[in-house]
Amino acid sequence: ELQQKVEETEVLKMELQMLETERVRLSLVEEKLLDVLQLLQQLRDLNISKRALGKILLSTLESCRDPQPGK
C-alpha cells in the first residue's frame, strides 16, 4: 500500500510539472498576443486603412505558418 501511494505521488508530481510547463507556455503566448494587438492598434492609430491592416495581418500570419530557419 505504501508503494502504491509513492507511485501515485510520483504521477501527481509529473502531472503538476506538466501543468506548470503548460501554464508558462500559455503565459508566453498571451504576452506575444498582447504585443501583436498593441502593434495593430498602433498601426490603426496611424490611420492606416482597414484593408492595409488586413493585408499586413494576413501576410504576417502567412509568414508565421511557414517556418523559416533562423526566424
Short mmCIF file of C-alpha atoms in Angstrom, two decimals:
data_model
loop_
_atom_site.label_atom_id
_atom_site.label_comp_id
_atom_site.label_asym_id
_atom_site.label_seq_id
_atom_site.Cartn_x
_atom_site.Cartn_y
_atom_site.Cartn_z
CA GLU A 1 0.00 0.00 0.00
CA LEU A 2 2.85 2.38 0.78
CA GLN A 3 4.46 1.62 -2.58
CA GLN A 4 1.19 2.42 -4.32
CA LYS A 5 0.99 5.77 -2.53
CA VAL A 6 4.57 6.56 -3.53
CA GLU A 7 3.77 5.76 -7.17
CA GLU A 8 0.61 7.88 -7.06
CA THR A 9 2.61 10.74 -5.58
CA GLU A 10 5.19 10.49 -8.36
CA VAL A 11 2.46 10.50 -11.01
CA LEU A 12 0.88 13.57 -9.40
CA LYS A 13 4.26 15.32 -9.29
CA MET A 14 4.78 14.66 -13.01
CA GLU A 15 1.29 15.91 -13.83
CA LEU A 16 1.89 19.04 -11.76
CA GLN A 17 5.16 19.68 -13.59
CA MET A 18 3.42 19.26 -16.94
CA LEU A 19 0.68 21.68 -15.89
CA GLU A 20 3.24 24.23 -14.75
CA THR A 21 5.09 23.91 -18.06
CA GLU A 22 1.84 24.43 -19.95
CA ARG A 23 0.95 27.42 -17.76
CA VAL A 24 4.29 29.06 -18.57
CA ARG A 25 3.85 28.34 -22.28
CA LEU A 26 0.37 29.85 -22.29
CA SER A 27 1.66 32.88 -20.41
CA LEU A 28 4.30 33.45 -23.09
CA VAL A 29 1.70 33.06 -25.85
CA GLU A 30 -0.53 35.57 -24.06
CA GLU A 31 2.33 38.08 -23.86
CA LYS A 32 3.05 37.70 -27.57
CA LEU A 33 -0.63 38.09 -28.43
CA LEU A 34 -0.83 41.29 -26.39
CA ASP A 35 2.25 42.62 -28.19
CA VAL A 36 0.66 41.88 -31.56
CA LEU A 37 -2.60 43.54 -30.57
CA GLN A 38 -0.72 46.62 -29.34
CA LEU A 39 1.19 46.82 -32.62
CA LEU A 40 -2.04 46.53 -34.60
CA GLN A 41 -3.57 49.30 -32.51
CA GLN A 42 -0.52 51.50 -33.12
CA LEU A 43 -0.87 50.91 -36.86
CA ARG A 44 -4.56 51.73 -36.66
CA ASP A 45 -3.74 54.93 -34.75
CA LEU A 46 -1.56 55.93 -37.72
CA ASN A 47 -4.76 55.97 -39.80
CA ILE A 48 -3.74 53.00 -41.89
CA SER A 49 -6.78 51.66 -43.70
CA LYS A 50 -8.52 48.53 -42.54
CA ARG A 51 -7.71 46.92 -45.87
CA ALA A 52 -3.98 47.63 -45.42
CA LEU A 53 -4.13 46.36 -41.83
CA GLY A 54 -5.82 43.21 -43.08
CA LYS A 55 -3.11 42.66 -45.68
CA ILE A 56 -0.40 43.18 -43.06
CA LEU A 57 -2.10 40.74 -40.72
CA LEU A 58 -2.59 38.09 -43.41
CA SER A 59 0.99 38.48 -44.59
CA THR A 60 2.25 38.11 -41.03
CA LEU A 61 0.12 35.02 -40.44
CA GLU A 62 1.34 33.51 -43.70
CA SER A 63 4.99 34.06 -42.76
CA CYS A 64 4.39 32.51 -39.34
CA ARG A 65 2.71 29.46 -40.82
CA ASP A 66 5.73 28.55 -42.97
CA PRO A 67 8.62 28.06 -40.52
CA GLN A 68 11.79 29.66 -41.73
CA PRO A 69 15.20 28.63 -40.39
CA GLY A 70 16.71 31.23 -38.09
CA LYS A 71 13.49 33.21 -37.58
#
